[in-house]
Coordinates of N, CA and C in Angstrom, one line a residue:
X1 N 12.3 -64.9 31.5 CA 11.7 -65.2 32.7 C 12.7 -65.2 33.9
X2 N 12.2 -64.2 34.8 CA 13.3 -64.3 35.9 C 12.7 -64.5 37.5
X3 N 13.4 -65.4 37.9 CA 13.0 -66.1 39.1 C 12.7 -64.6 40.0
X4 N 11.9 -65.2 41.4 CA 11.8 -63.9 42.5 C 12.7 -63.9 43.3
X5 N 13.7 -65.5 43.3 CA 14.9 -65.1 43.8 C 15.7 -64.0 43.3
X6 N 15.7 -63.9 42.1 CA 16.6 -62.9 41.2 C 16.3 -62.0 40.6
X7 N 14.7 -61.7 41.0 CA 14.5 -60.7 40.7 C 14.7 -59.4 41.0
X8 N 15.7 -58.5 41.9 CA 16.6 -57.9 42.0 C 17.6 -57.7 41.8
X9 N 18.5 -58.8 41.7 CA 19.8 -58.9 41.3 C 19.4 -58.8 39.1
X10 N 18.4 -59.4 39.0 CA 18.4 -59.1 37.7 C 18.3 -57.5 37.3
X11 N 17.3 -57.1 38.1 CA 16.8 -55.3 37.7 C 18.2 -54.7 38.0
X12 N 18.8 -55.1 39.0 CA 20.5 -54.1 39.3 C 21.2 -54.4 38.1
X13 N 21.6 -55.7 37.4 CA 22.0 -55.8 36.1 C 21.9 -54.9 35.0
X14 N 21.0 -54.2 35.2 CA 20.1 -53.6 34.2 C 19.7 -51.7 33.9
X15 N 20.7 -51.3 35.4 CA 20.7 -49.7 35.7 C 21.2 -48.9 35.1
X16 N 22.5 -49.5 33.9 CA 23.3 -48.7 33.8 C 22.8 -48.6 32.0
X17 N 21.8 -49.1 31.5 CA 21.7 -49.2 30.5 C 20.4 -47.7 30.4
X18 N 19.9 -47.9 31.2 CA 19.6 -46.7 31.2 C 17.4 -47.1 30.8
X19 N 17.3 -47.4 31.1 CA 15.6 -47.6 30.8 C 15.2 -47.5 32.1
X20 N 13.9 -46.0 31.7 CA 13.5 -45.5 32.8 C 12.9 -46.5 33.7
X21 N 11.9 -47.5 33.2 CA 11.2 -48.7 33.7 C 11.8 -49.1 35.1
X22 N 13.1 -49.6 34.9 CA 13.8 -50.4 35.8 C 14.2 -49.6 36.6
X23 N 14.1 -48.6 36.5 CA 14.1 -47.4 38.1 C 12.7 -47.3 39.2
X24 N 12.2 -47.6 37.5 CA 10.3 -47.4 38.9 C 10.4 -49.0 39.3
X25 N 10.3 -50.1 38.6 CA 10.6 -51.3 38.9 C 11.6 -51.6 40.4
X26 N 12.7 -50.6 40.3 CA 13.4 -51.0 41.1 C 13.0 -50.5 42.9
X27 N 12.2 -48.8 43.0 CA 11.9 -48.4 44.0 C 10.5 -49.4 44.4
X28 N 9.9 -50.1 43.2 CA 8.9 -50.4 43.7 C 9.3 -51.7 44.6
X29 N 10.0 -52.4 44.2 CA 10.8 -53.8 44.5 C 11.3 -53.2 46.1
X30 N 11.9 -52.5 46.2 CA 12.5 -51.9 47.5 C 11.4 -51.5 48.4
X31 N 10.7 -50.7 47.8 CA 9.1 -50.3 48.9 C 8.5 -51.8 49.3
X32 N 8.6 -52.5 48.2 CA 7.6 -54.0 49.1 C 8.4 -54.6 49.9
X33 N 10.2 -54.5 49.7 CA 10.8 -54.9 50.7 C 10.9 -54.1 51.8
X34 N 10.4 -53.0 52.1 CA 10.3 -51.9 53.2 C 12.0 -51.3 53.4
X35 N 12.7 -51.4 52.4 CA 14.2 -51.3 52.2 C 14.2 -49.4 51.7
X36 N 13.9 -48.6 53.0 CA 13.8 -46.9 53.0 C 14.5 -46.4 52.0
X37 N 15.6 -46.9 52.3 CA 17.2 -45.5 51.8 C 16.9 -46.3 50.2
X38 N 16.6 -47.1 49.9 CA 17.5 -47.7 48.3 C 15.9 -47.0 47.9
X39 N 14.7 -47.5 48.4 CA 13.7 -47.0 47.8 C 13.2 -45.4 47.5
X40 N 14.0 -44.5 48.0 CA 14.4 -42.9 47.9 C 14.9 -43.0 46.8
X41 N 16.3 -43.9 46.6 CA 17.0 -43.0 46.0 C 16.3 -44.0 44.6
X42 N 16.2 -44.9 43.6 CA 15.8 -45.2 42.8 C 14.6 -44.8 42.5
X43 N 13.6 -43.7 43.5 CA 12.3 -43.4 43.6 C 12.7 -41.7 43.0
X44 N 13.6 -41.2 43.5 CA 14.2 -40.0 42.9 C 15.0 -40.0 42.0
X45 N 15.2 -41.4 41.3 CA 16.6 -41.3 40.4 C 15.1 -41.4 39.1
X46 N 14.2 -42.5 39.6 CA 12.9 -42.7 38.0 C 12.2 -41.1 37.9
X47 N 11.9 -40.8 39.3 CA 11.3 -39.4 38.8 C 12.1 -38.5 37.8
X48 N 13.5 -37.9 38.3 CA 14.3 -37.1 37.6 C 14.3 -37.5 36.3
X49 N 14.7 -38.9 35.9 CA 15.0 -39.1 34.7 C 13.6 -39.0 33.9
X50 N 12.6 -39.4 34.3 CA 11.1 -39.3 33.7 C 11.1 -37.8 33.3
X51 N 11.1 -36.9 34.5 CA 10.7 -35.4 34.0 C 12.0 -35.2 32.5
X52 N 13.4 -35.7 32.7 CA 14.2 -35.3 31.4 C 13.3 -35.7 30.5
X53 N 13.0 -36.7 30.3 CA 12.3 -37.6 29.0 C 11.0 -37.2 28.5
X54 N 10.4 -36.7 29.8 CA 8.9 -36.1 29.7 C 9.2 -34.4 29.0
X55 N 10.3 -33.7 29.3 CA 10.5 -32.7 28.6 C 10.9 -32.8 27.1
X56 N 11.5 -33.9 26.3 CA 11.6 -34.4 25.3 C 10.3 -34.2 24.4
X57 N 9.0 -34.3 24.7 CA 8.0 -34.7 23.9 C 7.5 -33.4 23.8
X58 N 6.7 -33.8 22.3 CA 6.3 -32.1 21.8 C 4.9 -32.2 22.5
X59 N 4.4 -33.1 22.5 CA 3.3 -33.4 23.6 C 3.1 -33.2 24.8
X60 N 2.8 -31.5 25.5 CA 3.3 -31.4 26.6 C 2.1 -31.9 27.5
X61 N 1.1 -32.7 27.1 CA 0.5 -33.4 28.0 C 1.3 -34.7 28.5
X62 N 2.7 -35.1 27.9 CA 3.0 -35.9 28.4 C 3.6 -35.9 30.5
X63 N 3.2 -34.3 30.3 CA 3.9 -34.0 31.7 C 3.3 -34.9 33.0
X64 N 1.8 -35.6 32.6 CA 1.1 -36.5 33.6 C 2.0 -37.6 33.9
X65 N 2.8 -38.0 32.8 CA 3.5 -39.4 32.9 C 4.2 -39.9 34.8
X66 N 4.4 -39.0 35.2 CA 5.2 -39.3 36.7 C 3.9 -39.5 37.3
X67 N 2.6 -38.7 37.6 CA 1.5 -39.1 37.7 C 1.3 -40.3 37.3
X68 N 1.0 -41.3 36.5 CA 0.3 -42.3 36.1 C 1.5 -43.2 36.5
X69 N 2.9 -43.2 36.8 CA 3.9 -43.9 37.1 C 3.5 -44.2 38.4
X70 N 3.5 -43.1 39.4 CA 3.2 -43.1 40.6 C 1.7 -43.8 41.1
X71 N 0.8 -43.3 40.2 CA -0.5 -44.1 40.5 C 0.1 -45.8 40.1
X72 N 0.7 -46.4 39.4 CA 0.8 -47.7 38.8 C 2.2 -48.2 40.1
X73 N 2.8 -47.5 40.4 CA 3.5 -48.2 41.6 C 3.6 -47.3 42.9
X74 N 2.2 -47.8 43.1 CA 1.5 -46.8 44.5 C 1.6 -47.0 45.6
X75 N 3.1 -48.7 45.6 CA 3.7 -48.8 46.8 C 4.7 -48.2 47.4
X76 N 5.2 -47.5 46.4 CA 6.6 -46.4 46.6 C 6.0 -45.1 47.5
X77 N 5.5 -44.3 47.4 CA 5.0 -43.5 47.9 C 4.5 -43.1 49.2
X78 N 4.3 -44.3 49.9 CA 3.6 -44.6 51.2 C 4.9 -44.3 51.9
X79 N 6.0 -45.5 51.4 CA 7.3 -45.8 52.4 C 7.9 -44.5 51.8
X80 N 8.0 -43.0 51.0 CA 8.9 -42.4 51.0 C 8.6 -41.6 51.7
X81 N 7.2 -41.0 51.6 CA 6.7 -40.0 52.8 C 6.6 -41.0 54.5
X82 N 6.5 -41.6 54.5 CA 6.6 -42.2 56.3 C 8.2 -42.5 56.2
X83 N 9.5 -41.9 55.3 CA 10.7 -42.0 56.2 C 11.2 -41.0 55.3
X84 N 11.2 -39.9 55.5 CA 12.1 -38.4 54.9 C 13.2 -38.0 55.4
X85 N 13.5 -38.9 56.7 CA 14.8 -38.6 57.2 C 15.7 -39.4 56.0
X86 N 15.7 -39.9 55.0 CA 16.0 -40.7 54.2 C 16.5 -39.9 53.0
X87 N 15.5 -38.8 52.7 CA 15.8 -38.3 51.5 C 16.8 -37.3 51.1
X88 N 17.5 -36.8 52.2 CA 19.0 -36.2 51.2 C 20.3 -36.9 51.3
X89 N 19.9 -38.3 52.2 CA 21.3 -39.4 51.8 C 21.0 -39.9 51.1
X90 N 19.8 -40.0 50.2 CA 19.5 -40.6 49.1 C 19.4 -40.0 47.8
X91 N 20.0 -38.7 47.6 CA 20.0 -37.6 46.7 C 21.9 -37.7 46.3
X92 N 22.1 -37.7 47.1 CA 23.8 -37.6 47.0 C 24.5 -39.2 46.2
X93 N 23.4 -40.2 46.5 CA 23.4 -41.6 45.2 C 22.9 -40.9 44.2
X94 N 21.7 -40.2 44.2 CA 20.9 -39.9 43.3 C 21.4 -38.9 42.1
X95 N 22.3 -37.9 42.5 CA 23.2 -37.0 41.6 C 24.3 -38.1 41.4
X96 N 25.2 -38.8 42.0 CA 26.2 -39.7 41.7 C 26.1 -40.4 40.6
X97 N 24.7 -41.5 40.7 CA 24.1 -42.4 39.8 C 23.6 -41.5 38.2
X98 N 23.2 -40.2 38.4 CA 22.7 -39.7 37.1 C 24.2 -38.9 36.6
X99 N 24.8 -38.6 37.6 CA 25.9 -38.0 36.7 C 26.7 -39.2 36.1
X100 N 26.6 -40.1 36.4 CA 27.2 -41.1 35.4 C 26.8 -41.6 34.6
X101 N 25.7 -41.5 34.9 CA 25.2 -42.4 33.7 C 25.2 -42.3 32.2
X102 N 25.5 -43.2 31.7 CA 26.3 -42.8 29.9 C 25.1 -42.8 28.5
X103 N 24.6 -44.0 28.8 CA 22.9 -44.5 27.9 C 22.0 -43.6 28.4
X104 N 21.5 -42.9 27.6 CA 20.0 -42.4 27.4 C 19.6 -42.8 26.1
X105 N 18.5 -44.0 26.2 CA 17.3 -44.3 25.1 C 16.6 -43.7 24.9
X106 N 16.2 -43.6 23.7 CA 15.2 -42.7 22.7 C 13.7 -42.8 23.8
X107 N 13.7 -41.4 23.8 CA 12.4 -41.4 25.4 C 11.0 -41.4 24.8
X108 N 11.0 -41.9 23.3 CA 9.5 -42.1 22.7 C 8.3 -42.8 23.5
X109 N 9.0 -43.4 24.6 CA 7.9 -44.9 25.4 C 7.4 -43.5 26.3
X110 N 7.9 -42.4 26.6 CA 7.0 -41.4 28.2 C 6.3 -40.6 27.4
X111 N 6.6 -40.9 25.5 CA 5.7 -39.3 25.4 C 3.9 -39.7 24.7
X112 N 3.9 -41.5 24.8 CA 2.9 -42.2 24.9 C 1.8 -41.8 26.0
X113 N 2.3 -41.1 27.0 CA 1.5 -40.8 28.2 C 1.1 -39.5 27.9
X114 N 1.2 -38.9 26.9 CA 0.4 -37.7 26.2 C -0.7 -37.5 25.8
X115 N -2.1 -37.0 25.6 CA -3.5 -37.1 25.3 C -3.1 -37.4 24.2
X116 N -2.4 -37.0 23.1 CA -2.1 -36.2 21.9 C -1.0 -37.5 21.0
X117 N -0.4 -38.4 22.0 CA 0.4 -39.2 21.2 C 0.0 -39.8 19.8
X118 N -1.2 -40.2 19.6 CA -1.3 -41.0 18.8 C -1.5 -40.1 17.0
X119 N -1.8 -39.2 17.9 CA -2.0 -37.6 16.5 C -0.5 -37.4 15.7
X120 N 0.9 -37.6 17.0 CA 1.7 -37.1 16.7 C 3.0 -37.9 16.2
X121 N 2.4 -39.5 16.0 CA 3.2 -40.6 15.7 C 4.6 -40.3 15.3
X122 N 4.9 -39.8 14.0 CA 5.8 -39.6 13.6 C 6.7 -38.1 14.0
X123 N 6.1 -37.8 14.9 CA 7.1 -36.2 15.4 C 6.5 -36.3 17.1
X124 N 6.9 -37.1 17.7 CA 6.8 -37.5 19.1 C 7.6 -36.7 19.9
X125 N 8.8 -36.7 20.0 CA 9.9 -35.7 20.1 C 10.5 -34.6 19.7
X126 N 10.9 -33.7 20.5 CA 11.9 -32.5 19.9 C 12.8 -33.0 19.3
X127 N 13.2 -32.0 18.6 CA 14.4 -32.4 17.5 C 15.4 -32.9 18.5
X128 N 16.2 -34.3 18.3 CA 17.3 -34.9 18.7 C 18.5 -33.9 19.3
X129 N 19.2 -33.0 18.6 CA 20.0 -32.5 18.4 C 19.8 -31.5 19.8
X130 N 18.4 -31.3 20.2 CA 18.2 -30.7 21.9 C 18.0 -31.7 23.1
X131 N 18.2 -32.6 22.4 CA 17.7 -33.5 23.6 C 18.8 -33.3 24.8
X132 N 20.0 -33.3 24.7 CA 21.3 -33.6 25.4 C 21.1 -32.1 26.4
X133 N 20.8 -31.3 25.4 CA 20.6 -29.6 26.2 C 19.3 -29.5 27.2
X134 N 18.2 -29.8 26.7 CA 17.3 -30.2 27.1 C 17.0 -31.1 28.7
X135 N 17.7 -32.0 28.2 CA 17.7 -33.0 29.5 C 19.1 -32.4 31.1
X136 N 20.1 -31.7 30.0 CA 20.8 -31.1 31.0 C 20.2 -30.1 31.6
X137 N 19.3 -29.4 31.3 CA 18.5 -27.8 31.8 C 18.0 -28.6 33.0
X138 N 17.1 -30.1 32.8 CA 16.2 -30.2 33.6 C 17.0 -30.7 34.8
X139 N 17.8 -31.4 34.8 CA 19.0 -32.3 35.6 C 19.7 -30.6 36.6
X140 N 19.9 -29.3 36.1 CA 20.7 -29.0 36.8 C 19.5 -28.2 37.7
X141 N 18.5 -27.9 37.2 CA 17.5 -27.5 38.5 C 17.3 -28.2 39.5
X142 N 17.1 -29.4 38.6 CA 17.1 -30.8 39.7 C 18.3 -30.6 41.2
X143 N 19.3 -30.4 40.1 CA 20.4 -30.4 41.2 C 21.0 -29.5 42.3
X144 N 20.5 -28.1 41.5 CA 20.3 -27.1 41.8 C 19.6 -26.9 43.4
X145 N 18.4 -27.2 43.3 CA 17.4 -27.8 44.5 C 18.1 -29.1 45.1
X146 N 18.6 -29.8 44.7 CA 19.0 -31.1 45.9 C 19.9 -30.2 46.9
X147 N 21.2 -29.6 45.8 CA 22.4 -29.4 46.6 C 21.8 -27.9 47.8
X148 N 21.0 -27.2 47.2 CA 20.7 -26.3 47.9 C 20.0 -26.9 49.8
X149 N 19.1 -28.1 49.4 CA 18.6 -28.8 50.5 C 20.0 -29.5 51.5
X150 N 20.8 -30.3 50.8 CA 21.7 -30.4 51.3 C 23.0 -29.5 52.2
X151 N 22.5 -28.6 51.9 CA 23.9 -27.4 52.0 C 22.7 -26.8 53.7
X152 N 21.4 -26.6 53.1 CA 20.8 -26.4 54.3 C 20.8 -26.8 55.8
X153 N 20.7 -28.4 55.3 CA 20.7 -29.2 56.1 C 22.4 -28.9 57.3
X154 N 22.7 -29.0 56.1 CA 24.6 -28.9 57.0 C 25.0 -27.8 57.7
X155 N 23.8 -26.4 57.6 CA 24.0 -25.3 58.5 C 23.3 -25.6 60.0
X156 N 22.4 -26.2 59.5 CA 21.4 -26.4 61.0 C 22.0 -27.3 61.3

């Protein structure tokens, strides 16, 4: 049980461990505080890491999962689109924070968001041994497109 005094300082405790949860938790926490730049970047850091985790499952209906994330914290959304001047200083945390980060948990909890999960109980996931390749493919498009936005921005 964590107080609402602490309940930030608890969820920041809690980033480096790596549970996608605490990223949508965290932008959502920032949107009700109307806190722009931190709610970009933990709003871009849950998406990215969801799409890696969502490409994990052999259930490619799991791809809805950022959909049903976004419908369930549908206060993030409002404050990212009414401040976009926000979103490539909050990309440059956003590669910073994922390139570090060391824990990736077994992404069995996003492939639940699949029509097909419960058919596929015991083979939820691609073989382990892709996951690392896998999640890197999705991370460098990701990055691919950030840095290209950023590079834009710096000519104009």
């Amino acid at each position: 049980e964590v107080s609402k005094e602490n309940y930030s300082k608890y969820l920041l405790s809690k980033v480096y461990d790596g549970h996608i949860p605490v990223y949508w938790l965290l932008a959502s926490y920032f949107a009700t505080e109307k806190k722009e730049l931190e709610t970009h970047t933990w709003y871009y850091i849950a998406i990215i890491l969801t799409q890696q985790e969502v490409a994990l499952c052999n259930d490619k209906t799991a791809i809805r999962a950022s959909n049903e994330l976004n419908k369930q914290f549908n206060n993030i959304m409002p404050l990212v689109r009414s401040s976009p001047q926000h979103t490539l200083k909050a990309m440059n945390e956003v590669m910073f924070f994922i390139d570090n980060l060391k824990e990736k948990p077994n992404p069995n909890w996003i492939c639940y968001y699949g029509y097909n999960a419960n058919e596929l109980l015991n083979n939820l996931t691609i073989s382990k041994n892709l996951w690392k390749t896998k999640r890197d493919s999705i991370y460098k498009d990701y990055k691919k497109n950030i840095t290209n936005q950023i590079n834009k921005t710096k000519i104009n």
